CSV table of C-alpha atoms in Angstrom, one decimal:
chain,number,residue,atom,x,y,z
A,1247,UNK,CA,28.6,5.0,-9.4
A,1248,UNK,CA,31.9,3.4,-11.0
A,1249,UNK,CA,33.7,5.3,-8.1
A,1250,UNK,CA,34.7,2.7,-5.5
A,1251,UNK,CA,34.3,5.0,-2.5
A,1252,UNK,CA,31.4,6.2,-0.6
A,1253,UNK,CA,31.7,9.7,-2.4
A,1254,UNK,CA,31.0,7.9,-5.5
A,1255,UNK,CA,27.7,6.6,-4.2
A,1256,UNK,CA,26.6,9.9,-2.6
A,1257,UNK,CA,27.7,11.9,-6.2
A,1258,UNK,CA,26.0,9.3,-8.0
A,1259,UNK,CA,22.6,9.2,-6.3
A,1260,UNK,CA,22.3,13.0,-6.8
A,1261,UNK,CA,23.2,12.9,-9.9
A,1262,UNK,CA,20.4,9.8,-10.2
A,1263,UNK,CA,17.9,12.4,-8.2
A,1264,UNK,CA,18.7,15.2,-10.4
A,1265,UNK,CA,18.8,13.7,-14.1
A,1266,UNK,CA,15.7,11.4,-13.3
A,1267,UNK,CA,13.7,14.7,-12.0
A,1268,UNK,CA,14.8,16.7,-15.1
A,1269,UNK,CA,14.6,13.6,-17.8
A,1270,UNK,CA,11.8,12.0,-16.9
A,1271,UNK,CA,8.8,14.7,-16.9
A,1272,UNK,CA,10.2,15.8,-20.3
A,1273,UNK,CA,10.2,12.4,-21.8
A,1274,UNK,CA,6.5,11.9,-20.8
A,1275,UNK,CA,5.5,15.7,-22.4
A,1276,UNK,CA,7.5,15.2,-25.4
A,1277,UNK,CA,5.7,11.5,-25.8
A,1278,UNK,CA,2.5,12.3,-25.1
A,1279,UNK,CA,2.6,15.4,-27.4
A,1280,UNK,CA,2.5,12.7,-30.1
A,1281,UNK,CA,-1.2,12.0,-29.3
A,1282,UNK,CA,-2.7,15.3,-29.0
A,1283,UNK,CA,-4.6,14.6,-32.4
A,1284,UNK,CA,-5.3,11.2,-31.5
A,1285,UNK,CA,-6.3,11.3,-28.2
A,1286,UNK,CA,-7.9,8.2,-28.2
A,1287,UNK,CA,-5.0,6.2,-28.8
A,1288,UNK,CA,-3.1,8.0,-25.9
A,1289,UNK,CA,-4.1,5.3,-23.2
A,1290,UNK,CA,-2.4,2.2,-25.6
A,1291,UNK,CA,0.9,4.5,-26.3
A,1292,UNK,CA,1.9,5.3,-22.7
A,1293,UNK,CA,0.9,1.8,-21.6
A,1294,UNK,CA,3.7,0.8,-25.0
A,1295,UNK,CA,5.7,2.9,-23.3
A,1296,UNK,CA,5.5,1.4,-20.0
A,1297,UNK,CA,6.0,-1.6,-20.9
A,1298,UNK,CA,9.1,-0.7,-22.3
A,1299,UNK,CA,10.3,0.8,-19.1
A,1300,UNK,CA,9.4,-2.6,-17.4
A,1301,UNK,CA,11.2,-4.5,-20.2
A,1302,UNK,CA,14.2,-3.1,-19.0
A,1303,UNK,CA,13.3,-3.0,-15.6
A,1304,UNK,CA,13.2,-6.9,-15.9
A,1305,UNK,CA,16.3,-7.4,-18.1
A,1306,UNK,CA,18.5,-4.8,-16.3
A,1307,UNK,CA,18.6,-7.0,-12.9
A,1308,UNK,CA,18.0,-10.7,-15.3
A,1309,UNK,CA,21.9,-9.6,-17.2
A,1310,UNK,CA,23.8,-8.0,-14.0
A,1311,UNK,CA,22.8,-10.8,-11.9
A,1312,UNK,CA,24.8,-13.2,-13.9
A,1313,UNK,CA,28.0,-10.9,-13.3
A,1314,UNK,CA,30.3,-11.6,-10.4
A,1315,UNK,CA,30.5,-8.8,-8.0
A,1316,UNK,CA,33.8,-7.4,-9.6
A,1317,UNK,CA,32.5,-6.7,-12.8
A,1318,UNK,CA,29.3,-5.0,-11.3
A,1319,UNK,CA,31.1,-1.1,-11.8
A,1320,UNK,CA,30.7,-2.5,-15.8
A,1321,UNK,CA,26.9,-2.7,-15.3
A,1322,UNK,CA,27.1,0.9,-14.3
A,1323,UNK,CA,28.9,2.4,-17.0
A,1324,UNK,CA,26.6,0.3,-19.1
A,1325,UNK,CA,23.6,2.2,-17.9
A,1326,UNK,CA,25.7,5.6,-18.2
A,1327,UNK,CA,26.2,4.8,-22.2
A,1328,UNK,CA,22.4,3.7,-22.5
A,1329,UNK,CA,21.4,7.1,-21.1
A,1330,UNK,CA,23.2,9.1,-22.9
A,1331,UNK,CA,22.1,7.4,-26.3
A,1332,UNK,CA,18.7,7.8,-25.0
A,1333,UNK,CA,19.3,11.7,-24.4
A,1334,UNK,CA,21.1,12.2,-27.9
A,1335,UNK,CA,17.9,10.5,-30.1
A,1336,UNK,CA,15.6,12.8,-29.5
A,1337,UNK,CA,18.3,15.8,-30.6
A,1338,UNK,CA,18.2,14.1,-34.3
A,1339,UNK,CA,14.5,14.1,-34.4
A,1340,UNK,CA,12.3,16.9,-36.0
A,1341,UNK,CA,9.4,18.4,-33.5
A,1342,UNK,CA,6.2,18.3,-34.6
A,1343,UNK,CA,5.1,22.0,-33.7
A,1344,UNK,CA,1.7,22.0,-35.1
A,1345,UNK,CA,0.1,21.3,-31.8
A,1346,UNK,CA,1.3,24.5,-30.3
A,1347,UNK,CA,-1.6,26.7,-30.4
A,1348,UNK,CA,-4.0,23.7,-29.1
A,1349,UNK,CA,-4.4,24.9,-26.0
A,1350,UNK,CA,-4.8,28.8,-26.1
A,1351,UNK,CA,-8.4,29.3,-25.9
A,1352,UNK,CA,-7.8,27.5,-22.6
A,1353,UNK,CA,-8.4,30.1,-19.6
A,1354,UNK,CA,-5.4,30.3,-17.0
A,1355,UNK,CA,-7.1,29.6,-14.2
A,1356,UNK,CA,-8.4,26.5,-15.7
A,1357,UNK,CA,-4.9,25.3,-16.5
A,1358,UNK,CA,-3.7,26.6,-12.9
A,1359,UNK,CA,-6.7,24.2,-11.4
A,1360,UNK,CA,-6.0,21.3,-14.1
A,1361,UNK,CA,-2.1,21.4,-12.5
A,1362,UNK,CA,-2.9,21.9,-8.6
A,1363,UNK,CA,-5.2,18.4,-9.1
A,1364,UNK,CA,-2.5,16.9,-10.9
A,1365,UNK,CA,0.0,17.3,-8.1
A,1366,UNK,CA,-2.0,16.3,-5.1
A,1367,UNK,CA,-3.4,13.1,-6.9
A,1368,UNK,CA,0.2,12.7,-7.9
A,1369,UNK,CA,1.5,13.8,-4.4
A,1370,UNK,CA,-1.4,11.2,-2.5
A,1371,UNK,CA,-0.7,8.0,-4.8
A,1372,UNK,CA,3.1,8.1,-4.2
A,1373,UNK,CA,2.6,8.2,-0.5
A,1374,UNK,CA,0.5,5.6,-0.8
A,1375,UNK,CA,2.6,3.6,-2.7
A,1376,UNK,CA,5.8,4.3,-1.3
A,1377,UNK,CA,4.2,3.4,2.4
A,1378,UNK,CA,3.2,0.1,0.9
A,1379,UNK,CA,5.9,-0.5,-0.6
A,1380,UNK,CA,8.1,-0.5,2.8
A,1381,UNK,CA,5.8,-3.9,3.9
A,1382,UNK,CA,7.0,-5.2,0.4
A,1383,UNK,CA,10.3,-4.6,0.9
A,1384,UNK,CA,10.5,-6.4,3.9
A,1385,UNK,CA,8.0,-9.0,3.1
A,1386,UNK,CA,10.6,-9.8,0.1
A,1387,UNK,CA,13.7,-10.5,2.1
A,1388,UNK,CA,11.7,-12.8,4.7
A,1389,UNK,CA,10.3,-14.7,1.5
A,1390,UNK,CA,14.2,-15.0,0.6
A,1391,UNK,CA,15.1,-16.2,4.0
A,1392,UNK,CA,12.5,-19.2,4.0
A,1393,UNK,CA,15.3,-21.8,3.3
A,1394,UNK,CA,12.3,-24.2,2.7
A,1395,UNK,CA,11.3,-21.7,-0.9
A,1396,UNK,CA,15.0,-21.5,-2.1
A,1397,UNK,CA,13.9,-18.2,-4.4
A,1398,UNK,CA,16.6,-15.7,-5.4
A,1399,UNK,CA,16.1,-12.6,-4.2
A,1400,UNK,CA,16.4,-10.8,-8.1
A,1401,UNK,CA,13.4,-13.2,-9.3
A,1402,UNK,CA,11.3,-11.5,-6.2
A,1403,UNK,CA,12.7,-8.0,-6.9
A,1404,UNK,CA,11.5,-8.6,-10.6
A,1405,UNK,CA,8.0,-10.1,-9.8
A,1406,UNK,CA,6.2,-6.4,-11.3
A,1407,UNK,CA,7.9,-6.2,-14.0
A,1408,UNK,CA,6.9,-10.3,-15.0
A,1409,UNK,CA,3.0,-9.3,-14.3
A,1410,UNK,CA,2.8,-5.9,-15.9
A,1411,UNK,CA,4.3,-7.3,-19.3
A,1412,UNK,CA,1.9,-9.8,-20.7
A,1413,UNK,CA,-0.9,-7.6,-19.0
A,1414,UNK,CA,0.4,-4.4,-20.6
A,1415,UNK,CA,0.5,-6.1,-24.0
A,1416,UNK,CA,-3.2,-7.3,-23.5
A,1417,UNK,CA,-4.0,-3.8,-22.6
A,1418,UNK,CA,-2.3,-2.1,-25.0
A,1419,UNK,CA,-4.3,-4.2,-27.7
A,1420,UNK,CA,-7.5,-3.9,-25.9
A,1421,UNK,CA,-7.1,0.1,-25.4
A,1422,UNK,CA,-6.1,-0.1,-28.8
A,1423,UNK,CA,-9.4,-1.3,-30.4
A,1424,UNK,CA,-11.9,-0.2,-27.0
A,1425,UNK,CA,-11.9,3.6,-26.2
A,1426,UNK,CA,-13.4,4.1,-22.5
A,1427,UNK,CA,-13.5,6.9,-19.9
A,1428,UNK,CA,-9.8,7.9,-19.0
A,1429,UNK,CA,-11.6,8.3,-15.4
A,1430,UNK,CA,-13.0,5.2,-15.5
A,1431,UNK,CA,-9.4,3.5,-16.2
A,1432,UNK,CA,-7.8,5.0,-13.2
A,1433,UNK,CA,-10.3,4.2,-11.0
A,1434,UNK,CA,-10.2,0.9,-11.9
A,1435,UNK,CA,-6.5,1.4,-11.4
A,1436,UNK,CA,-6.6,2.5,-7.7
A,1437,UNK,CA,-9.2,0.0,-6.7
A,1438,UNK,CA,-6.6,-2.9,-7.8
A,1439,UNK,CA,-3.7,-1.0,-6.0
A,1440,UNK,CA,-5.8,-0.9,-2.7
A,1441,UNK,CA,-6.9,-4.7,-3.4
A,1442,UNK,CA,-3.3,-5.5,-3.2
A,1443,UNK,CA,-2.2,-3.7,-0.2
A,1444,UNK,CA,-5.3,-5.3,1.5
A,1445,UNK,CA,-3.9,-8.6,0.5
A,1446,UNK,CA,-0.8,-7.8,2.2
A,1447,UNK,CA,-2.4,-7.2,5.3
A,1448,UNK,CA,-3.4,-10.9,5.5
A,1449,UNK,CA,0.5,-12.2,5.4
A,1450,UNK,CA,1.5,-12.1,9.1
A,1451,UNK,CA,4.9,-10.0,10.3
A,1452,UNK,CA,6.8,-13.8,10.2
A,1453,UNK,CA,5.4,-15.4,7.1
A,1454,UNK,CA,5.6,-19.3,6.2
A,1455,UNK,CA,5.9,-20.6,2.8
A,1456,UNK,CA,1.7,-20.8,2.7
A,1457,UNK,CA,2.1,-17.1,2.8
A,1458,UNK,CA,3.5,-16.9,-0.6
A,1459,UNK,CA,0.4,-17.1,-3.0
A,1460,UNK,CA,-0.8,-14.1,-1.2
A,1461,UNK,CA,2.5,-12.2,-2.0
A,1462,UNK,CA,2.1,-13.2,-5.5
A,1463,UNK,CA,-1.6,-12.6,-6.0
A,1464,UNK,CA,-0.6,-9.2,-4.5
A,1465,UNK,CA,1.5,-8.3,-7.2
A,1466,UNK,CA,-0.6,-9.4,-9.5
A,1467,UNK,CA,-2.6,-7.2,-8.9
């Protein structure tokens, strides 16, 4: 991405595609493998977790806003360094291999039918949310344009990220000290995502300043 050109761009978004699709999956196994003797703390560690991705999510925009547009390829190479230190950690720490044999009484099929679920819910809620999140996108620059609201576009773009972290702490306490059906949890979960896209559908296609609490509410959601 520190490549002025549009070759840069292209290289560096399949580069994004590719190291996100390999890194990611393996930082969730290798984290949750942590829990595999304490299930019950599992729900409190990946919401910690997730609220450290939303940490950054928040300060990454918050510090490269405040750069002028010439020094935006530094914010890049930033992000390159932070990667790789976040890559090289894990190399210097010893595996804990005692869980290995946790699951062999398991039966295949069982593990076959345990994965197939796991995709299509996976596959159905990021349909969902990426068809939703089209109307936020372009609810967010009209919200922008409202010359009567004066709100930066990065303090919109960052609105998820100032929910979910005092909510995440709170949970992370509460899940912490209250152990509850993992089912329960996420549906719970998807009935507060399907609140908030039904809140959006009461924001009109030009919106007015009026309009805003719903947006908010939304992602509060």
């Amino acid at each position: 991405f520190c490549i002025p050109s549009i070759t840069g761009v292209y290289i560096g978004l399949v580069l994004v595609v590719l190291g996100g699709g390999m890194y990611t999956p393996n930082l969730l196994s290798l984290f949750g493998k942590n829990y595999i003797t304490r299930v019950k703390q599992l729900d409190s560690g990946f919401t910690i977790l997730y609220l450290a991705i939303n940490l950054g999510a928040f300060l990454g925009p918050l510090c490269i806003s405040f750069m002028d547009e010439e020094y935006y390829t530094y914010g890049f190479i930033i992000s390159g360094v932070f990667m790789l230190l976040a890559v090289m950690i894990p190399l210097f720490l010893k595996e804990n291999k005692s869980h290995e044999n946790n699951n062999a009484g398991i039966p295949l099929n069982s593990k076959l039918l345990n994965i197939i679920i796991a995709l299509v819910l996976i596959g159905l809620f990021w349909t969902i949310y990426e068809i939703g999140y089209n109307r936020i996108i372009d609810l967010e620059m009209k919200f922008t344009q409202l010359s009567t609201l004066q709100i930066p576009a990065s303090m919109l773009y960052m609105l998820s990220s100032l929910f979910v972290l005092p909510i995440g702490i709170i949970a992370a306490i509460l899940w912490s000290f209250y152990y509850s059906s993992q089912f329960v949890k996420l549906t719970i979960g998807f009935i507060a995502a399907a609140l908030s896209y039904a809140v959006l559908l009461f924001i009109p296609d030009v919106p007015a300043d009026q309009h805003l609490l719903f947006y908010l509410f939304s992602f509060l959601l």
